[in-house]
Amino acid sequence: MTRTDSRGEIVGAARELFKEHGYNAVTVRDIAAAAGVSPALVIKYCRSKAELFNEAGPHDVPLVELDLPRAALGRALVQKILTRREHGAAESWLVAAAHVRESPEPEHTRAKVRERVLDGMARLLGDTTPDRRFAGAVVCQLLGLAEGLRGLGMFPEHETPSEELLELYSAAVQGQIDACARFCGS
């Protein structure tokens, strides 16, 4: 295994372990064993478990791959959340929030995750405001939907059809997207 391969194996193993067990329950030895390397090599490449946690942190913010007309973005973003719920897949929005809460350096992690999420959403929406206010509003709506569905059990699937929830929620998200287009002239 080359240095590059080892580093990638370490980060990948850490990502899976942190996602499954959280920061406090995972040791450097656990990461090393999962990556097939020594604990010393983990520390050599990543300096500390805390730095590795931030490097391995959620990079799969669920939006950048969308290549749709602006008028379809709100619906597509909400549909992704509903589809993940229907299939029992991990909710990327909640993983990002949990990553911040679990971090041994929450302020540092919050700043990194916030920038990644806001930058990605601002690019998707064409939000050129200095504070990326429209991107922030959409992110908050999606985080709220994800937490409401998964954390609080709002709109149980057997009571509220996904199509009904999609129509209800995508209109609110699309409203922010349309406001961004008007304000930013894009």
PDB file of N, CA and C in Angstrom, residues 3-19 23 31 41-61 95-96 99-100 102-105 108-113 116:
ATOM      1  N   ARG A   3       1.704   5.453   0.319  1.00  0.00           N
ATOM      2  CA  ARG A   3       1.310   6.478   1.291  1.00  0.00           C
ATOM      3  C   ARG A   3      -0.080   7.030   0.956  1.00  0.00           C
ATOM      4  N   THR A   4      -0.312   7.344  -0.325  1.00  0.00           N
ATOM      5  CA  THR A   4      -1.603   7.880  -0.738  1.00  0.00           C
ATOM      6  C   THR A   4      -2.716   6.877  -0.478  1.00  0.00           C
ATOM      7  N   ASP A   5      -2.442   5.602  -0.798  1.00  0.00           N
ATOM      8  CA  ASP A   5      -3.444   4.558  -0.554  1.00  0.00           C
ATOM      9  C   ASP A   5      -3.731   4.441   0.934  1.00  0.00           C
ATOM     10  N   SER A   6      -2.662   4.439   1.747  1.00  0.00           N
ATOM     11  CA  SER A   6      -2.828   4.314   3.200  1.00  0.00           C
ATOM     12  C   SER A   6      -3.660   5.455   3.746  1.00  0.00           C
ATOM     13  N   ARG A   7      -3.354   6.665   3.338  1.00  0.00           N
ATOM     14  CA  ARG A   7      -4.090   7.824   3.837  1.00  0.00           C
ATOM     15  C   ARG A   7      -5.571   7.715   3.459  1.00  0.00           C
ATOM     16  N   GLY A   8      -5.840   7.340   2.223  1.00  0.00           N
ATOM     17  CA  GLY A   8      -7.224   7.176   1.785  1.00  0.00           C
ATOM     18  C   GLY A   8      -7.941   6.080   2.552  1.00  0.00           C
ATOM     19  N   GLU A   9      -7.252   4.974   2.814  1.00  0.00           N
ATOM     20  CA  GLU A   9      -7.833   3.881   3.597  1.00  0.00           C
ATOM     21  C   GLU A   9      -8.138   4.347   5.019  1.00  0.00           C
ATOM     22  N   ILE A  10      -7.224   5.109   5.601  1.00  0.00           N
ATOM     23  CA  ILE A  10      -7.412   5.607   6.965  1.00  0.00           C
ATOM     24  C   ILE A  10      -8.617   6.532   7.033  1.00  0.00           C
ATOM     25  N   VAL A  11      -8.688   7.484   6.130  1.00  0.00           N
ATOM     26  CA  VAL A  11      -9.801   8.443   6.128  1.00  0.00           C
ATOM     27  C   VAL A  11     -11.123   7.723   5.863  1.00  0.00           C
ATOM     28  N   GLY A  12     -11.128   6.800   4.927  1.00  0.00           N
ATOM     29  CA  GLY A  12     -12.353   6.052   4.625  1.00  0.00           C
ATOM     30  C   GLY A  12     -12.820   5.209   5.807  1.00  0.00           C
ATOM     31  N   ALA A  13     -11.874   4.537   6.452  1.00  0.00           N
ATOM     32  CA  ALA A  13     -12.228   3.732   7.619  1.00  0.00           C
ATOM     33  C   ALA A  13     -12.758   4.620   8.741  1.00  0.00           C
ATOM     34  N   ALA A  14     -12.085   5.741   8.964  1.00  0.00           N
ATOM     35  CA  ALA A  14     -12.524   6.677  10.007  1.00  0.00           C
ATOM     36  C   ALA A  14     -13.923   7.198   9.708  1.00  0.00           C
ATOM     37  N   ARG A  15     -14.177   7.561   8.469  1.00  0.00           N
ATOM     38  CA  ARG A  15     -15.496   8.088   8.085  1.00  0.00           C
ATOM     39  C   ARG A  15     -16.595   7.089   8.442  1.00  0.00           C
ATOM     40  N   GLU A  16     -16.384   5.835   8.078  1.00  0.00           N
ATOM     41  CA  GLU A  16     -17.396   4.807   8.362  1.00  0.00           C
ATOM     42  C   GLU A  16     -17.563   4.581   9.864  1.00  0.00           C
ATOM     43  N   LEU A  17     -16.466   4.494  10.571  1.00  0.00           N
ATOM     44  CA  LEU A  17     -16.547   4.254  12.016  1.00  0.00           C
ATOM     45  C   LEU A  17     -17.194   5.431  12.745  1.00  0.00           C
ATOM     46  N   PHE A  18     -16.791   6.649  12.404  1.00  0.00           N
ATOM     47  CA  PHE A  18     -17.380   7.819  13.059  1.00  0.00           C
ATOM     48  C   PHE A  18     -18.866   7.917  12.744  1.00  0.00           C
ATOM     49  N   LYS A  19     -19.231   7.616  11.501  1.00  0.00           N
ATOM     50  CA  LYS A  19     -20.644   7.690  11.113  1.00  0.00           C
ATOM     51  C   LYS A  19     -21.464   6.668  11.900  1.00  0.00           C
ATOM     52  N   TYR A  23     -17.824  10.013  17.516  1.00  0.00           N
ATOM     53  CA  TYR A  23     -16.438  10.347  17.826  1.00  0.00           C
ATOM     54  C   TYR A  23     -15.933   9.647  19.083  1.00  0.00           C
ATOM     55  N   ILE A  31      -9.605   2.649  14.191  1.00  0.00           N
ATOM     56  CA  ILE A  31      -9.416   3.178  12.837  1.00  0.00           C
ATOM     57  C   ILE A  31      -8.276   2.441  12.147  1.00  0.00           C
ATOM     58  N   LEU A  41       0.831   4.913  12.242  1.00  0.00           N
ATOM     59  CA  LEU A  41       0.673   5.458  10.889  1.00  0.00           C
ATOM     60  C   LEU A  41      -0.544   6.378  10.819  1.00  0.00           C
ATOM     61  N   VAL A  42      -1.602   6.041  11.539  1.00  0.00           N
ATOM     62  CA  VAL A  42      -2.783   6.916  11.581  1.00  0.00           C
ATOM     63  C   VAL A  42      -2.376   8.279  12.123  1.00  0.00           C
ATOM     64  N   ILE A  43      -1.655   8.309  13.212  1.00  0.00           N
ATOM     65  CA  ILE A  43      -1.227   9.570  13.820  1.00  0.00           C
ATOM     66  C   ILE A  43      -0.225  10.289  12.923  1.00  0.00           C
ATOM     67  N   LYS A  44       0.663   9.554  12.278  1.00  0.00           N
ATOM     68  CA  LYS A  44       1.650  10.176  11.374  1.00  0.00           C
ATOM     69  C   LYS A  44       0.951  10.928  10.236  1.00  0.00           C
ATOM     70  N   TYR A  45      -0.045  10.306   9.633  1.00  0.00           N
ATOM     71  CA  TYR A  45      -0.734  10.923   8.503  1.00  0.00           C
ATOM     72  C   TYR A  45      -1.753  11.973   8.918  1.00  0.00           C
ATOM     73  N   CYS A  46      -2.384  11.790  10.063  1.00  0.00           N
ATOM     74  CA  CYS A  46      -3.528  12.642  10.407  1.00  0.00           C
ATOM     75  C   CYS A  46      -3.319  13.472  11.673  1.00  0.00           C
ATOM     76  N   ARG A  47      -2.203  13.346  12.342  1.00  0.00           N
ATOM     77  CA  ARG A  47      -1.797  14.123  13.525  1.00  0.00           C
ATOM     78  C   ARG A  47      -2.614  13.865  14.776  1.00  0.00           C
ATOM     79  N   SER A  48      -3.916  13.761  14.690  1.00  0.00           N
ATOM     80  CA  SER A  48      -4.724  13.488  15.878  1.00  0.00           C
ATOM     81  C   SER A  48      -6.081  12.932  15.449  1.00  0.00           C
ATOM     82  N   LYS A  49      -6.737  12.301  16.390  1.00  0.00           N
ATOM     83  CA  LYS A  49      -8.077  11.775  16.121  1.00  0.00           C
ATOM     84  C   LYS A  49      -9.029  12.924  15.790  1.00  0.00           C
ATOM     85  N   ALA A  50      -8.885  14.068  16.460  1.00  0.00           N
ATOM     86  CA  ALA A  50      -9.758  15.218  16.207  1.00  0.00           C
ATOM     87  C   ALA A  50      -9.578  15.739  14.781  1.00  0.00           C
ATOM     88  N   GLU A  51      -8.333  15.851  14.318  1.00  0.00           N
ATOM     89  CA  GLU A  51      -8.110  16.314  12.938  1.00  0.00           C
ATOM     90  C   GLU A  51      -8.639  15.306  11.932  1.00  0.00           C
ATOM     91  N   LEU A  52      -8.471  14.032  12.229  1.00  0.00           N
ATOM     92  CA  LEU A  52      -9.006  12.994  11.350  1.00  0.00           C
ATOM     93  C   LEU A  52     -10.530  13.054  11.307  1.00  0.00           C
ATOM     94  N   PHE A  53     -11.144  13.315  12.437  1.00  0.00           N
ATOM     95  CA  PHE A  53     -12.606  13.449  12.498  1.00  0.00           C
ATOM     96  C   PHE A  53     -13.077  14.539  11.542  1.00  0.00           C
ATOM     97  N   ASN A  54     -12.402  15.683  11.568  1.00  0.00           N
ATOM     98  CA  ASN A  54     -12.800  16.775  10.677  1.00  0.00           C
ATOM     99  C   ASN A  54     -12.502  16.460   9.220  1.00  0.00           C
ATOM    100  N   GLU A  55     -11.389  15.799   8.954  1.00  0.00           N
ATOM    101  CA  GLU A  55     -11.076  15.438   7.576  1.00  0.00           C
ATOM    102  C   GLU A  55     -12.051  14.405   7.032  1.00  0.00           C
ATOM    103  N   ALA A  56     -12.434  13.465   7.880  1.00  0.00           N
ATOM    104  CA  ALA A  56     -13.350  12.407   7.449  1.00  0.00           C
ATOM    105  C   ALA A  56     -14.795  12.867   7.434  1.00  0.00           C
ATOM    106  N   GLY A  57     -15.056  14.015   8.027  1.00  0.00           N
ATOM    107  CA  GLY A  57     -16.412  14.533   8.184  1.00  0.00           C
ATOM    108  C   GLY A  57     -17.226  14.551   6.917  1.00  0.00           C
ATOM    109  N   PRO A  58     -18.479  14.822   7.044  1.00  0.00           N
ATOM    110  CA  PRO A  58     -19.399  14.635   5.915  1.00  0.00           C
ATOM    111  C   PRO A  58     -19.028  15.472   4.705  1.00  0.00           C
ATOM    112  N   HIS A  59     -18.644  14.788   3.659  1.00  0.00           N
ATOM    113  CA  HIS A  59     -18.323  15.464   2.404  1.00  0.00           C
ATOM    114  C   HIS A  59     -19.413  15.239   1.377  1.00  0.00           C
ATOM    115  N   ASP A  60     -20.376  14.452   1.755  1.00  0.00           N
ATOM    116  CA  ASP A  60     -21.441  14.126   0.814  1.00  0.00           C
ATOM    117  C   ASP A  60     -22.675  14.990   1.078  1.00  0.00           C
ATOM    118  N   VAL A  61     -22.448  16.305   1.109  1.00  0.00           N
ATOM    119  CA  VAL A  61     -23.574  17.216   1.278  1.00  0.00           C
ATOM    120  C   VAL A  61     -24.468  17.025   0.064  1.00  0.00           C
ATOM    121  N   VAL A  95     -26.414  13.778   9.184  1.00  0.00           N
ATOM    122  CA  VAL A  95     -25.030  13.368   9.407  1.00  0.00           C
ATOM    123  C   VAL A  95     -24.154  14.607   9.566  1.00  0.00           C
ATOM    124  N   ALA A  96     -24.370  15.623   8.739  1.00  0.00           N
ATOM    125  CA  ALA A  96     -23.588  16.855   8.846  1.00  0.00           C
ATOM    126  C   ALA A  96     -23.810  17.531  10.196  1.00  0.00           C
ATOM    127  N   HIS A  99     -22.216  15.522  12.955  1.00  0.00           N
ATOM    128  CA  HIS A  99     -20.764  15.664  12.898  1.00  0.00           C
ATOM    129  C   HIS A  99     -20.326  16.874  13.721  1.00  0.00           C
ATOM    130  N   VAL A 100     -21.057  17.951  13.628  1.00  0.00           N
ATOM    131  CA  VAL A 100     -20.731  19.147  14.408  1.00  0.00           C
ATOM    132  C   VAL A 100     -20.941  18.872  15.896  1.00  0.00           C
ATOM    133  N   GLU A 102     -20.883  16.062  17.533  1.00  0.00           N
ATOM    134  CA  GLU A 102     -19.955  15.049  18.044  1.00  0.00           C
ATOM    135  C   GLU A 102     -18.517  15.530  18.104  1.00  0.00           C
ATOM    136  N   SER A 103     -18.193  16.589  17.427  1.00  0.00           N
ATOM    137  CA  SER A 103     -16.809  17.013  17.278  1.00  0.00           C
ATOM    138  C   SER A 103     -16.164  17.384  18.610  1.00  0.00           C
ATOM    139  N   PRO A 104     -14.895  17.019  18.763  1.00  0.00           N
ATOM    140  CA  PRO A 104     -14.165  17.468  19.938  1.00  0.00           C
ATOM    141  C   PRO A 104     -13.802  18.951  19.826  1.00  0.00           C
ATOM    142  N   GLU A 105     -13.922  19.486  18.636  1.00  0.00           N
ATOM    143  CA  GLU A 105     -13.663  20.903  18.367  1.00  0.00           C
ATOM    144  C   GLU A 105     -14.877  21.481  17.652  1.00  0.00           C
ATOM    145  N   HIS A 108     -14.651  24.792  15.430  1.00  0.00           N
ATOM    146  CA  HIS A 108     -13.866  24.588  14.208  1.00  0.00           C
ATOM    147  C   HIS A 108     -14.654  23.755  13.196  1.00  0.00           C
ATOM    148  N   THR A 109     -15.241  22.667  13.676  1.00  0.00           N
ATOM    149  CA  THR A 109     -16.013  21.792  12.801  1.00  0.00           C
ATOM    150  C   THR A 109     -17.230  22.511  12.250  1.00  0.00           C
ATOM    151  N   ARG A 110     -17.910  23.257  13.097  1.00  0.00           N
ATOM    152  CA  ARG A 110     -19.086  24.013  12.648  1.00  0.00           C
ATOM    153  C   ARG A 110     -18.702  24.946  11.501  1.00  0.00           C
ATOM    154  N   ALA A 111     -17.604  25.652  11.652  1.00  0.00           N
ATOM    155  CA  ALA A 111     -17.171  26.590  10.612  1.00  0.00           C
ATOM    156  C   ALA A 111     -16.886  25.858   9.298  1.00  0.00           C
ATOM    157  N   LYS A 112     -16.193  24.719   9.380  1.00  0.00           N
ATOM    158  CA  LYS A 112     -15.868  23.965   8.167  1.00  0.00           C
ATOM    159  C   LYS A 112     -17.119  23.430   7.479  1.00  0.00           C
ATOM    160  N   VAL A 113     -17.994  22.804   8.258  1.00  0.00           N
ATOM    161  CA  VAL A 113     -19.213  22.224   7.681  1.00  0.00           C
ATOM    162  C   VAL A 113     -20.119  23.325   7.151  1.00  0.00           C
ATOM    163  N   ARG A 116     -18.791  24.599   3.835  1.00  0.00           N
ATOM    164  CA  ARG A 116     -18.977  23.607   2.766  1.00  0.00           C
ATOM    165  C   ARG A 116     -20.431  23.578   2.310  1.00  0.00           C
TER     166      ARG A 116
END
